[in-house]
XYZ file of C-alpha atoms in Angstrom:
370
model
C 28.400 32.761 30.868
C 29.034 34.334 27.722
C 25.911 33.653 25.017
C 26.414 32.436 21.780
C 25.196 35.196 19.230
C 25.743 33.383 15.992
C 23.927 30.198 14.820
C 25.520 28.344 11.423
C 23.489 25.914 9.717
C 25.881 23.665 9.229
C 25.966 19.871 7.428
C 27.309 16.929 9.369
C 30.103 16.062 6.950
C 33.876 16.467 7.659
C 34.901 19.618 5.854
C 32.007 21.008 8.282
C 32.952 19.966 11.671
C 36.821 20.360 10.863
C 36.539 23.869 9.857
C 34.229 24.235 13.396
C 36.893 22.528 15.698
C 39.880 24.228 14.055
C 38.019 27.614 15.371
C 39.786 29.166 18.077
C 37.876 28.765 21.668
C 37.152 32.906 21.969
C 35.385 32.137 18.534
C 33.523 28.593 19.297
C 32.004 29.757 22.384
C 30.221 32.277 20.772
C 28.706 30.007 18.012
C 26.379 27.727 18.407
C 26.043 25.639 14.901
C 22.962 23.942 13.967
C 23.536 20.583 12.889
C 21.868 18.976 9.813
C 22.287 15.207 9.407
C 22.575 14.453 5.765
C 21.002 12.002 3.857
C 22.961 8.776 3.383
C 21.371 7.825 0.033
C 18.747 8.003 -2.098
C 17.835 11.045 -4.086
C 17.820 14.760 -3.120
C 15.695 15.559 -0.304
C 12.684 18.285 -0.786
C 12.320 21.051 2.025
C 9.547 20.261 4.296
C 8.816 16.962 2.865
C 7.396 14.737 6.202
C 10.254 11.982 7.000
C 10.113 8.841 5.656
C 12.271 6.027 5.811
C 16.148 6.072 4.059
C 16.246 5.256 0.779
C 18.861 2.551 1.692
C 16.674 -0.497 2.693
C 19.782 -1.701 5.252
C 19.177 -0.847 8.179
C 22.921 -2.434 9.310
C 24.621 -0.424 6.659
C 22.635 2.927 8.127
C 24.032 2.245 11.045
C 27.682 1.419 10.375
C 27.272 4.546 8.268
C 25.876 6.661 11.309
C 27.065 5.650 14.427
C 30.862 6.909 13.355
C 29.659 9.654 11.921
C 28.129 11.131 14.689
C 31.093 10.442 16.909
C 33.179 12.363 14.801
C 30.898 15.197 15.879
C 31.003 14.543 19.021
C 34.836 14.770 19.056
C 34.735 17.677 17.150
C 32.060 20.120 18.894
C 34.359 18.911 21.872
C 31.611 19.804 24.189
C 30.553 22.915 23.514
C 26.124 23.584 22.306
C 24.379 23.484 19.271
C 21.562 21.729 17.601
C 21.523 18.245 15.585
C 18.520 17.749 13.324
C 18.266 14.439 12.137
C 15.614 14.604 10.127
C 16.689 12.906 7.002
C 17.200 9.767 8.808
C 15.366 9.263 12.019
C 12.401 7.745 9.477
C 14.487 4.965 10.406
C 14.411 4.824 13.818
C 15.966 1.596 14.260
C 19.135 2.405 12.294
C 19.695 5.953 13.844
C 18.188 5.666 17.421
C 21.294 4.312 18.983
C 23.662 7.114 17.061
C 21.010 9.890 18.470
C 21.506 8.095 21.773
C 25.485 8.844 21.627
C 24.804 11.909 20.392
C 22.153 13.056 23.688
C 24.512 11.488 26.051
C 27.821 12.502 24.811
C 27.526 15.847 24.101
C 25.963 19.107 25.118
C 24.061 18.846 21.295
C 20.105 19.662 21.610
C 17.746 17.429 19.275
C 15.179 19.309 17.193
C 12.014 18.802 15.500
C 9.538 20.596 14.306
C 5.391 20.708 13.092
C 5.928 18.895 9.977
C 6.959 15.724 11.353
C 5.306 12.484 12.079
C 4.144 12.576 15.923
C 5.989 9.650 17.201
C 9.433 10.892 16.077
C 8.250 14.186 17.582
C 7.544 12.101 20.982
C 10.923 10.446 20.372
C 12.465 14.127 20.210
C 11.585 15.168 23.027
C 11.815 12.070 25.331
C 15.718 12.708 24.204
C 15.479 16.294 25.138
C 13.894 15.651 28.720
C 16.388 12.432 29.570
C 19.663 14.985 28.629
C 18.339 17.826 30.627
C 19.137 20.546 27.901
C 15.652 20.925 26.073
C 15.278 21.028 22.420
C 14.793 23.480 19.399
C 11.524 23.772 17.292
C 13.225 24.411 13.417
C 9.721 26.357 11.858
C 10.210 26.295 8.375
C 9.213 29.868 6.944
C 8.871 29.885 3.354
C 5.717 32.606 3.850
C 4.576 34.709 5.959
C 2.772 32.687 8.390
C -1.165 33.059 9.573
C -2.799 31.791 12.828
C -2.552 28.143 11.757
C 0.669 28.215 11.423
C 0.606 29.614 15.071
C -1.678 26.629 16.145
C 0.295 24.018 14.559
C 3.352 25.590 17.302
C 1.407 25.748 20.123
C -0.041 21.785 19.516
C 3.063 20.840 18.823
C 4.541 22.402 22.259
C 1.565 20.569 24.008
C 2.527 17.487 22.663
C 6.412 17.661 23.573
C 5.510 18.081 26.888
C 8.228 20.649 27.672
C 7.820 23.784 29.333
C 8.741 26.845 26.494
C 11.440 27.729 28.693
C 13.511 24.742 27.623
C 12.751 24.821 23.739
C 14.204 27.012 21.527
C 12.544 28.401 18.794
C 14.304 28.649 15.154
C 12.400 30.638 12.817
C 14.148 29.171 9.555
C 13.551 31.224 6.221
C 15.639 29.252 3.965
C 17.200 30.652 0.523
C 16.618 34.132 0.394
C 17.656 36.267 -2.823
C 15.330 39.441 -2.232
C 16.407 40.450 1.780
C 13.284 43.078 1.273
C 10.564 40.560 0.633
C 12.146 37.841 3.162
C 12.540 40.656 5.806
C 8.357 40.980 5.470
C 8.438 37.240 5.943
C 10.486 37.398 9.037
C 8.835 39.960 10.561
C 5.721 38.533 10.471
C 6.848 35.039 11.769
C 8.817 37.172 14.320
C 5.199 38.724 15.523
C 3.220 36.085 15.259
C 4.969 32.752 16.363
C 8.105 34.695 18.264
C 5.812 35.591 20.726
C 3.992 32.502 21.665
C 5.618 31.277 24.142
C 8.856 32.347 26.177
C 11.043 30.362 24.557
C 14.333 29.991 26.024
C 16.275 31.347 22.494
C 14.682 32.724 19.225
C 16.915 31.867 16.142
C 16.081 33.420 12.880
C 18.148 31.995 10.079
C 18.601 32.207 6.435
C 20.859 31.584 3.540
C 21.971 33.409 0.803
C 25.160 31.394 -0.336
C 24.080 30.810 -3.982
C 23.668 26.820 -5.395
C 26.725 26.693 -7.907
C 25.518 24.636 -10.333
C 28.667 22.516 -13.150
C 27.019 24.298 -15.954
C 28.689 25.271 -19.650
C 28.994 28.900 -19.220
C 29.070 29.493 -16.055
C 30.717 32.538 -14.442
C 33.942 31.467 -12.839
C 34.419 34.221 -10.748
C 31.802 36.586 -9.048
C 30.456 38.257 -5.929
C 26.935 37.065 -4.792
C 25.058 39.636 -2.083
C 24.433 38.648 1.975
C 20.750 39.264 1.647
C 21.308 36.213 4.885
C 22.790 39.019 7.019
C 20.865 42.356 4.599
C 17.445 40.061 5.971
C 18.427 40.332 9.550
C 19.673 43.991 9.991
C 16.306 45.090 8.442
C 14.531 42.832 10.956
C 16.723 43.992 13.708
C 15.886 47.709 12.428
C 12.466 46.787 12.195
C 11.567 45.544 15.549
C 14.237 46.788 18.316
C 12.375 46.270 21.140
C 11.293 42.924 20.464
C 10.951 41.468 24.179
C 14.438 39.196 23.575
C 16.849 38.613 21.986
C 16.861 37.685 18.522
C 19.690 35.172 17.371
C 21.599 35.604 13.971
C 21.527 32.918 11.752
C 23.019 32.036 8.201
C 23.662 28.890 6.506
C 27.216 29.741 6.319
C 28.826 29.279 2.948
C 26.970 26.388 2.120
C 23.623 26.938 -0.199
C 20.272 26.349 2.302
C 19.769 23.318 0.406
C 23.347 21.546 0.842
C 22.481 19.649 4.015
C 19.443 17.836 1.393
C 22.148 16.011 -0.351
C 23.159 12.542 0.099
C 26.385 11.871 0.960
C 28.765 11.339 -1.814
C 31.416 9.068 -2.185
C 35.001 9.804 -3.951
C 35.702 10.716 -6.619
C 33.390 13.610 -6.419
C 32.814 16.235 -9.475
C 35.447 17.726 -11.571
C 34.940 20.997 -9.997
C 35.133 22.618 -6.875
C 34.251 26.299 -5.470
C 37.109 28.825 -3.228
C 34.676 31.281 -1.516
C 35.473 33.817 0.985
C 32.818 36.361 2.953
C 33.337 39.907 2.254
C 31.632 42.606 4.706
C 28.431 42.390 2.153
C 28.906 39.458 -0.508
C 30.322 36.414 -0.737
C 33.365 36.020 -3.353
C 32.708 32.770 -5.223
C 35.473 31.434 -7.397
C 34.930 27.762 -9.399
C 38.038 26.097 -10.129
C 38.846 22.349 -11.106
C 39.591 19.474 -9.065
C 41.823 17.735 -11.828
C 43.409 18.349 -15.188
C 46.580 19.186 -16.051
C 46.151 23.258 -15.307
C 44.431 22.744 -12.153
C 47.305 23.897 -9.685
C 47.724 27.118 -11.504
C 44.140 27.947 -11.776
C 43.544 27.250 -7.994
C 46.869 29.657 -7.307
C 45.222 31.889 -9.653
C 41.788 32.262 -8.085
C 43.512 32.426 -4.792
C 45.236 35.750 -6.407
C 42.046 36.592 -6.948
C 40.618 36.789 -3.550
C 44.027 37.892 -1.563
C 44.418 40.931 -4.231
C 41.138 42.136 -3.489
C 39.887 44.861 -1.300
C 37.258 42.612 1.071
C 40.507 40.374 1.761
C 41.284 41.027 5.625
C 45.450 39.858 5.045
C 47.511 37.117 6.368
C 47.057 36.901 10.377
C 43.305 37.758 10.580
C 42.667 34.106 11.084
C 43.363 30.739 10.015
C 41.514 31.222 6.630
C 43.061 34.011 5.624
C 46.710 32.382 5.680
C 45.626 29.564 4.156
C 44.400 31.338 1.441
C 47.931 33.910 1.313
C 49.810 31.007 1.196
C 47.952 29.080 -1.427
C 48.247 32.538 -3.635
C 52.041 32.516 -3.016
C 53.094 29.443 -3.264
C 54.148 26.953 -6.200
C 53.474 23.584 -7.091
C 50.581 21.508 -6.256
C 51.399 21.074 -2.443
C 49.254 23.251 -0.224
C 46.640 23.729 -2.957
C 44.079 22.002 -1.385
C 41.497 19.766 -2.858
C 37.238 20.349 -2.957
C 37.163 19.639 0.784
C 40.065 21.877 1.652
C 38.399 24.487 -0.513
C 35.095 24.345 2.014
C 36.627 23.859 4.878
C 38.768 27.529 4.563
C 35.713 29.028 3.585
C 33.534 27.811 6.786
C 36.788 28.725 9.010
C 36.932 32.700 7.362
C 33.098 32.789 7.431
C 32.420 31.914 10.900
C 35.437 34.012 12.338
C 34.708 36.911 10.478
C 30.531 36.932 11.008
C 31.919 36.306 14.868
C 33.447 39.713 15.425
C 31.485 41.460 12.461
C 28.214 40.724 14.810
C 30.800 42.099 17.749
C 31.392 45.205 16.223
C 27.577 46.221 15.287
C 26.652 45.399 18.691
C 29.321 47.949 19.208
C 27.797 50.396 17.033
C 24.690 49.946 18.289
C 25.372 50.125 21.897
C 24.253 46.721 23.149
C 25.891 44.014 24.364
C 25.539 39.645 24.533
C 27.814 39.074 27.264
């Protein structure tokens, strides 16, 4: 069996799980994306913040919200692992138990949960995770470094799930990191500390360093914003080599580590939207509008941008890259793409390219994941 080596924190909306099923098979089977359930309404959710019930108060709507939602996920993981975290809406259970039922019996998906949360969604968790077969994941969020509560908090909450270790997977999540050096000091200590606990069947340490574009005045319309996602784990990788397994990259892709917080939002959507693509260190960010009268031309034009430029890896690397050529060369407003176009090409680039860039360093460094 070949092991996934790259975990995306990815949010359940369509540009998301399009981009994953469009992924070739040698690709998919090496990934193994991480799931976050969005909100349905309501405001922004906070990191961390214990779950409570959604902010919309029917419970029918939830669910006629929900249950097609996750079978479009279903359809388009197509069988193959991951994570869901459904966090933001199993507060209410009665709307999303049935769609987490679908989801447990339908698919090779894994629930998680993790210390934060209110016991009896915990229990309901993991009475998913034992009825599937597959075990769960434990998402530890790791905002600093941790000290032996933290590590106490784990090991109750391990007692209580009633699993052995070797079924749960543990996913040391760091969040938004801007400084790799400081979160790598984070990560190592969570690494020591809570990584070796238990012998859990996978150790995930994820991170995200896609920046949160906000519609300001002013704003740059064009830049290059550093990997500290990927900078974080080489110097944890560096730092601890013979760490008794192996340790599991993880980024949030080229969404910001706080995109899976937001409700979901309905058409028409701001006036703005972002072209991204991964270079080797950075990500190339590129804002462009989503109406107006120039919009065609600037999209073209920011394509230009990204196909003209060194990091670009040229027409047949992959899927994303001949989107993008073709979007640079062509005329008129057909095959511009719209906001969800725009994401979708830059989760399809991101995940092929971290795919074989991971490949190669293993390369480099003379191991191997197969």
């Amino acid at each position: 069996m070949v092991e996934p080596i790259y975990i995306p924190v990815l949010p359940t909306r369509r540009d998301s799980w399009n981009a994953y099923a469009q992924l070739d098979f040698r690709l998919r089977r090496r990934i193994a994306p991480l799931w976050t359930v969005v909100p349905h309404s309501g405001p922004e959710r906070t990191r961390g913040e214990l779950s409570v019930p959604d902010w919309d108060s029917d419970q029918t709507a939830l669910d006629r919200w929900l249950t097609p939602r996750m079978d479009q996920l279903i359809e388009a993981v197509d069988g193959m692992p991951g994570w869901v975290d459904a966090a933001h809406v199993e507060g209410s259970i009665h709307g999303s138990a049935a769609s987490l039922w679908r989801l447990m019996t339908r698919s090779r998906l894994r629930p998680v949960t993790g210390p934060e949360r209110d016991p009896q969604l915990q229990r309901y968790a993991a009475d998913l995770a034992f009825l599937s077969g597959r075990g769960m994941g434990i998402r530890l969020l790791v905002d600093a470094p941790p000290d032996e509560l933290r590590s106490t908090e784990l090991l109750s909450l391990v007692d209580r799930l009633r699993l052995p270790p070797s079924s749960v997977d543990l996913i040391l999540d760091i969040g938004a990191v801007s400084d790799s050096a400081e979160a790598g000091k984070t990560a190592i200590a969570a690494l020591d500390l809570l990584g070796v606990l238990a012998p859990w069947r996978t150790v995930v340490l994820t991170s995200g360093a896609y920046p949160r574009v906000h519609d300001t005045p002013g704003a740059e319309s064009a830049y290059v914003a550093q990997r500290h996602d990927l900078h974080l784990y080489r110097v944890v990788r560096a730092a601890r080599p013979a760490f008794p397994r192996t340790v599991v990259y993880g980024d949030y892709s080229v969404e910001h580590a706080f995109s899976a917080n937001i409700p979901h939002v309905r058409a028409p959507g701001p006036p703005w939207g972002v072209m991204r693509y991964t270079a080797p260190d950075g990500f190339m960010i590129g804002r462009v509008p989503t109406r107006g009268s120039d919009r065609v031309d600037r999209v073209r034009a920011m394509a230009r941008w990204i196909t003209e430029s060194d990091a670009f890896r040229g027409a047949g690397y992959g899927d994303g890259e001949d989107w993008l050529h073709e979007c640079a060369q062509g005329e008129g407003p057909k095959g511009s793409g719209n906001a969800e176009t725009w994401i979708k090409v830059g989760h399809i680039q991101h995940m092929d390219f971290v795919v074989n860039q991971l490949i190669g360093e293993d390369a480099m460094l003379g191991t191997s994941r197969e």
